[in-house]
PDB file of C-alpha atoms in Angstrom:
ATOM      1  CA  MET A  23      -9.328 -38.474  63.198  1.00 65.00           C
ATOM      2  CA  ALA A  24     -11.550 -41.053  64.866  1.00 66.00           C
ATOM      3  CA  PRO A  25     -12.181 -40.764  68.601  1.00 65.00           C
ATOM      4  CA  ARG A  26     -10.097 -42.958  70.862  1.00 67.00           C
ATOM      5  CA  LYS A  27     -11.674 -46.072  72.251  1.00 66.00           C
ATOM      6  CA  LYS A  28     -12.284 -46.148  75.986  1.00 67.00           C
ATOM      7  CA  THR A  29     -10.970 -49.122  77.934  1.00 69.00           C
ATOM      8  CA  THR A  30     -12.643 -50.289  81.106  1.00 70.00           C
ATOM      9  CA  VAL A  31     -11.814 -53.094  83.474  1.00 69.00           C
ATOM     10  CA  GLU A  32     -14.774 -55.128  84.717  1.00 68.00           C
ATOM     11  CA  PRO A  33     -14.805 -56.660  88.242  1.00 72.00           C
ATOM     12  CA  SER A  34     -14.201 -60.081  86.723  1.00 71.00           C
ATOM     13  CA  GLY A  35     -10.853 -58.822  85.412  1.00 68.00           C
ATOM     14  CA  ARG A  36     -11.953 -58.693  81.763  1.00 70.00           C
ATOM     15  CA  VAL A  37     -10.912 -55.646  79.722  1.00 66.00           C
ATOM     16  CA  THR A  38     -13.560 -54.182  77.423  1.00 67.00           C
ATOM     17  CA  ARG A  39     -13.256 -51.427  74.872  1.00 66.00           C
ATOM     18  CA  SER A  40     -16.014 -49.101  73.830  1.00 63.00           C
ATOM     19  CA  SER A  41     -15.966 -46.270  71.362  1.00 61.00           C
ATOM     20  CA  ALA A  42     -17.750 -42.958  71.444  1.00 62.00           C
ATOM     21  CA  ARG A  43     -19.247 -43.623  68.029  1.00 69.00           C
ATOM     22  CA  VAL A  44     -22.785 -42.366  67.520  1.00 70.00           C
ATOM     23  CA  THR A  45     -24.921 -43.948  64.839  1.00 74.00           C
ATOM     24  CA  ARG A  46     -28.525 -43.524  63.742  1.00 77.00           C
ATOM     25  CA  SER A  47     -29.523 -46.735  65.424  1.00 73.00           C
ATOM     26  CA  GLY A  48     -27.714 -45.675  68.571  1.00 68.00           C
ATOM     27  CA  THR A  49     -29.623 -42.410  68.729  1.00 67.00           C
ATOM     28  CA  ARG A  50     -32.907 -44.281  68.332  1.00 66.00           C
ATOM     29  CA  GLN A  51     -31.968 -46.514  71.236  1.00 63.00           C
ATOM     30  CA  ALA A  52     -30.994 -43.502  73.312  1.00 59.00           C
ATOM     31  CA  LYS A  53     -34.464 -42.032  72.746  1.00 60.00           C
ATOM     32  CA  LEU A  54     -36.052 -45.238  73.973  1.00 61.00           C
ATOM     33  CA  ASP A  55     -33.737 -45.435  77.008  1.00 56.00           C
ATOM     34  CA  PRO A  56     -35.922 -45.199  80.147  1.00 58.00           C
ATOM     35  CA  ILE A  57     -33.063 -43.808  82.249  1.00 59.00           C
ATOM     36  CA  SER A  58     -32.878 -40.424  80.579  1.00 54.00           C
ATOM     37  CA  PRO A  59     -35.941 -38.161  80.921  1.00 57.00           C
ATOM     38  CA  PRO A  60     -37.790 -37.362  77.698  1.00 57.00           C
ATOM     39  CA  MET A  61     -37.059 -33.994  76.157  1.00 61.00           C
ATOM     40  CA  LYS A  62     -39.954 -31.584  75.724  1.00 65.00           C
ATOM     41  CA  LYS A  63     -40.343 -29.705  72.484  1.00 66.00           C
ATOM     42  CA  ALA A  64     -40.545 -25.952  72.585  1.00 67.00           C
ATOM     43  CA  LYS A  65     -43.910 -24.536  71.639  1.00 69.00           C
ATOM     44  CA  LYS A  66     -43.958 -22.647  68.396  1.00 68.00           C
ATOM     45  CA  SER A  67     -45.847 -19.416  68.119  1.00 67.00           C
ATOM     46  CA  PRO A  68     -48.482 -19.308  65.384  1.00 70.00           C
ATOM     47  CA  LYS A  69     -47.176 -18.002  62.095  1.00 68.00           C
ATOM     48  CA  GLN A  70     -47.997 -14.417  61.345  1.00 66.00           C
ATOM     49  CA  PRO A  71     -48.840 -13.525  57.749  1.00 63.00           C
ATOM     50  CA  LYS A  72     -46.072 -11.584  56.058  1.00 61.00           C
ATOM     51  CA  ALA A  73     -46.761  -8.003  55.091  1.00 61.00           C
ATOM     52  CA  LYS A  74     -46.901  -7.715  51.340  1.00 57.00           C
ATOM     53  CA  THR A  75     -44.756  -5.037  49.774  1.00 56.00           C
ATOM     54  CA  ALA A  76     -46.435  -2.958  47.154  1.00 52.00           C
ATOM     55  CA  LYS A  77     -44.779  -3.354  43.786  1.00 49.00           C
ATOM     56  CA  PRO A  78     -45.011  -0.607  41.201  1.00 49.00           C
ATOM     57  CA  SER A  79     -47.716  -1.434  38.704  1.00 47.00           C
ATOM     58  CA  SER A  80     -45.829  -0.199  35.675  1.00 48.00           C
ATOM     59  CA  SER A  81     -42.955  -2.001  34.009  1.00 50.00           C
ATOM     60  CA  VAL A  82     -40.639   1.019  34.471  1.00 49.00           C
ATOM     61  CA  PRO A  83     -37.741   0.251  36.856  1.00 50.00           C
ATOM     62  CA  VAL A  84     -37.725   1.960  40.250  1.00 46.00           C
ATOM     63  CA  GLU A  85     -34.602   3.999  39.430  1.00 47.00           C
ATOM     64  CA  LYS A  86     -36.328   5.528  36.427  1.00 46.00           C
ATOM     65  CA  GLN A  87     -39.455   6.279  38.466  1.00 45.00           C
ATOM     66  CA  VAL A  88     -37.358   8.093  41.039  1.00 46.00           C
ATOM     67  CA  ALA A  89     -35.588  10.029  38.293  1.00 43.00           C
ATOM     68  CA  GLU A  90     -38.905  11.027  36.722  1.00 47.00           C
ATOM     69  CA  THR A  91     -40.381  12.276  39.981  1.00 44.00           C
ATOM     70  CA  ASP A  92     -37.263  14.282  40.823  1.00 47.00           C
ATOM     71  CA  THR A  93     -37.071  16.347  37.622  1.00 45.00           C
ATOM     72  CA  LYS A  94     -36.133  19.670  39.200  1.00 46.00           C
ATOM     73  CA  SER A  95     -32.546  20.212  40.236  1.00 42.00           C
ATOM     74  CA  ALA A  96     -31.562  21.169  43.762  1.00 44.00           C
ATOM     75  CA  HIS A  97     -30.987  24.757  42.639  1.00 47.00           C
ATOM     76  CA  GLY A  98     -34.353  24.954  40.839  1.00 49.00           C
ATOM     77  CA  ASP A  99     -32.818  26.288  37.639  1.00 54.00           C
ATOM     78  CA  GLY A 100     -34.236  23.652  35.290  1.00 57.00           C
ATOM     79  CA  PRO A 101     -34.902  19.978  34.735  1.00 67.00           C
ATOM     80  CA  LYS A 102     -32.479  17.501  36.206  1.00 80.00           C
ATOM     81  CA  LYS A 103     -30.667  15.400  33.592  1.00 85.00           C
ATOM     82  CA  THR A 104     -30.250  11.678  34.030  1.00 91.00           C
ATOM     83  CA  ILE A 105     -27.065   9.987  32.888  1.00 92.00           C
ATOM     84  CA  ILE A 106     -27.072   6.200  32.534  1.00 93.00           C
ATOM     85  CA  VAL A 107     -23.835   4.267  32.955  1.00 94.00           C
ATOM     86  CA  GLU A 108     -24.305   0.731  31.693  1.00 94.00           C
ATOM     87  CA  HIS A 109     -21.501  -1.614  32.649  1.00 94.00           C
ATOM     88  CA  CYS A 110     -21.029  -5.344  32.306  1.00 92.00           C
ATOM     89  CA  LYS A 111     -20.979  -7.467  35.455  1.00 91.00           C
ATOM     90  CA  GLN A 112     -18.467  -9.914  33.979  1.00 87.00           C
ATOM     91  CA  CYS A 113     -15.402  -8.224  35.429  1.00 88.00           C
ATOM     92  CA  ASN A 114     -14.820  -5.916  38.383  1.00 92.00           C
ATOM     93  CA  SER A 115     -12.906  -3.407  36.235  1.00 92.00           C
ATOM     94  CA  PHE A 116     -16.211  -2.338  34.635  1.00 92.00           C
ATOM     95  CA  LYS A 117     -17.682  -1.617  38.049  1.00 93.00           C
ATOM     96  CA  THR A 118     -14.715   0.411  39.294  1.00 94.00           C
ATOM     97  CA  ARG A 119     -14.720   2.598  36.187  1.00 94.00           C
ATOM     98  CA  ALA A 120     -18.491   3.094  36.369  1.00 94.00           C
ATOM     99  CA  LEU A 121     -18.308   4.131  40.023  1.00 95.00           C
ATOM    100  CA  HIS A 122     -15.445   6.511  39.214  1.00 94.00           C
ATOM    101  CA  VAL A 123     -17.526   8.137  36.460  1.00 93.00           C
ATOM    102  CA  LYS A 124     -20.584   8.392  38.727  1.00 93.00           C
ATOM    103  CA  GLN A 125     -18.706  10.048  41.587  1.00 93.00           C
ATOM    104  CA  ALA A 126     -16.860  12.455  39.291  1.00 93.00           C
ATOM    105  CA  LEU A 127     -20.014  13.532  37.427  1.00 92.00           C
ATOM    106  CA  GLU A 128     -21.985  14.088  40.624  1.00 90.00           C
ATOM    107  CA  LYS A 129     -19.107  16.091  42.109  1.00 90.00           C
ATOM    108  CA  ASP A 130     -18.483  18.226  39.002  1.00 90.00           C
ATOM    109  CA  LEU A 131     -22.125  18.977  38.168  1.00 87.00           C
ATOM    110  CA  ASP A 132     -23.315  19.710  41.738  1.00 84.00           C
ATOM    111  CA  GLY A 133     -26.729  18.035  41.767  1.00 80.00           C
ATOM    112  CA  SER A 134     -27.856  19.170  38.317  1.00 84.00           C
ATOM    113  CA  VAL A 135     -27.481  15.600  37.102  1.00 88.00           C
ATOM    114  CA  THR A 136     -28.554  12.177  38.350  1.00 90.00           C
ATOM    115  CA  VAL A 137     -26.265   9.267  37.517  1.00 92.00           C
ATOM    116  CA  VAL A 138     -27.832   5.790  37.421  1.00 93.00           C
ATOM    117  CA  LEU A 139     -25.792   2.589  37.165  1.00 94.00           C
ATOM    118  CA  ASN A 140     -27.386  -0.318  35.250  1.00 92.00           C
ATOM    119  CA  PRO A 141     -31.115   0.490  35.418  1.00 91.00           C
ATOM    120  CA  ASP A 142     -31.762  -2.540  33.171  1.00 91.00           C
ATOM    121  CA  LYS A 143     -29.913  -5.814  32.784  1.00 92.00           C
ATOM    122  CA  PRO A 144     -26.554  -4.890  31.222  1.00 91.00           C
ATOM    123  CA  ARG A 145     -25.233  -6.328  27.994  1.00 91.00           C
ATOM    124  CA  LYS A 146     -22.188  -8.599  28.002  1.00 92.00           C
ATOM    125  CA  GLY A 147     -18.883  -6.810  27.419  1.00 92.00           C
ATOM    126  CA  CYS A 148     -20.554  -3.392  27.397  1.00 93.00           C
ATOM    127  CA  PHE A 149     -19.443  -0.055  28.835  1.00 94.00           C
ATOM    128  CA  GLU A 150     -21.699   2.777  27.763  1.00 94.00           C
ATOM    129  CA  ILE A 151     -22.381   6.260  29.107  1.00 94.00           C
ATOM    130  CA  ARG A 152     -25.492   7.951  27.710  1.00 93.00           C
ATOM    131  CA  GLU A 153     -28.145  10.491  28.520  1.00 92.00           C
ATOM    132  CA  ASP A 154     -31.589   9.142  29.406  1.00 89.00           C
ATOM    133  CA  GLY A 155     -34.441   9.563  26.945  1.00 84.00           C
ATOM    134  CA  GLU A 156     -35.292   8.766  23.350  1.00 84.00           C
ATOM    135  CA  ASP A 157     -33.193  11.607  21.967  1.00 85.00           C
ATOM    136  CA  GLY A 158     -30.494  11.129  24.626  1.00 87.00           C
ATOM    137  CA  GLU A 159     -26.914  11.646  23.579  1.00 90.00           C
ATOM    138  CA  THR A 160     -24.436   8.765  23.795  1.00 92.00           C
ATOM    139  CA  PHE A 161     -21.163  10.001  25.269  1.00 93.00           C
ATOM    140  CA  ILE A 162     -19.176   6.783  25.039  1.00 93.00           C
ATOM    141  CA  SER A 163     -20.140   3.338  23.766  1.00 93.00           C
ATOM    142  CA  LEU A 164     -17.886   0.300  23.918  1.00 92.00           C
ATOM    143  CA  LEU A 165     -19.837  -2.824  22.958  1.00 91.00           C
ATOM    144  CA  ASP A 166     -19.050  -6.537  22.659  1.00 90.00           C
ATOM    145  CA  MET A 167     -15.584  -6.271  24.165  1.00 89.00           C
ATOM    146  CA  LYS A 168     -13.608  -9.435  24.697  1.00 89.00           C
ATOM    147  CA  ARG A 169     -11.114 -10.070  27.458  1.00 87.00           C
ATOM    148  CA  PRO A 170      -8.795  -8.345  28.464  1.00 88.00           C
ATOM    149  CA  PHE A 171     -11.069  -5.340  27.637  1.00 89.00           C
ATOM    150  CA  THR A 172      -8.229  -3.220  26.253  1.00 90.00           C
ATOM    151  CA  PRO A 173     -10.424  -0.498  24.674  1.00 90.00           C
ATOM    152  CA  MET A 174     -11.920   0.287  28.069  1.00 91.00           C
ATOM    153  CA  LYS A 175      -8.654  -0.014  29.980  1.00 90.00           C
ATOM    154  CA  GLU A 176      -6.879   2.369  27.585  1.00 92.00           C
ATOM    155  CA  LEU A 177      -9.407   5.131  28.308  1.00 90.00           C
ATOM    156  CA  ASP A 178      -8.392   8.016  30.546  1.00 92.00           C
ATOM    157  CA  MET A 179     -11.495   8.246  32.740  1.00 91.00           C
ATOM    158  CA  ASP A 180     -10.714  11.760  33.994  1.00 92.00           C
ATOM    159  CA  LYS A 181     -10.592  13.009  30.386  1.00 94.00           C
ATOM    160  CA  VAL A 182     -13.839  11.165  29.575  1.00 92.00           C
ATOM    161  CA  VAL A 183     -15.580  12.773  32.567  1.00 93.00           C
ATOM    162  CA  SER A 184     -14.331  16.250  31.672  1.00 93.00           C
ATOM    163  CA  ASP A 185     -15.586  15.784  28.072  1.00 93.00           C
ATOM    164  CA  ILE A 186     -19.009  14.723  29.357  1.00 92.00           C
ATOM    165  CA  VAL A 187     -19.176  17.717  31.721  1.00 92.00           C
ATOM    166  CA  ASP A 188     -18.317  20.078  28.864  1.00 92.00           C
ATOM    167  CA  ARG A 189     -20.999  18.552  26.607  1.00 90.00           C
ATOM    168  CA  ILE A 190     -23.650  18.768  29.328  1.00 87.00           C
ATOM    169  CA  LYS A 191     -22.850  22.376  30.273  1.00 84.00           C
ATOM    170  CA  ALA A 192     -22.843  23.476  26.614  1.00 79.00           C
TER     171      ALA A 192
END
């Protein structure tokens, strides 16, 4: 809604109306107005150079580097396995199932396994749980799913997690 116009009565008896409208030309005139004191600009401090963050020189993602450096389990009874859960970012149902699998595996296997979600860019319509490495076992692989993603939604995630735990312990 536009601002109301102000009405003033001059000494000669004439009524004038003025609005509170501010335009670009009006602001220029206000800057040139000798009645108001000129505004001083705040001094800027000199720019400091930003600290550069060191990027890893290799093309291996950071999650994989962390997994490679932490190869011993917390109990020290052998190498720590890495499970990769690749899930599509198209729908939130992929993410909720992937987080459920991650939490359940970490709880059931007590630190003898590292679960990584999407170390690389995920494929479209993909939900895959696999072991890391060239000879890594693929536990579940649902690829190129179309909406409404019924193959993934029909899965019982608790049963899938228990099957994965049994295969890893064996």
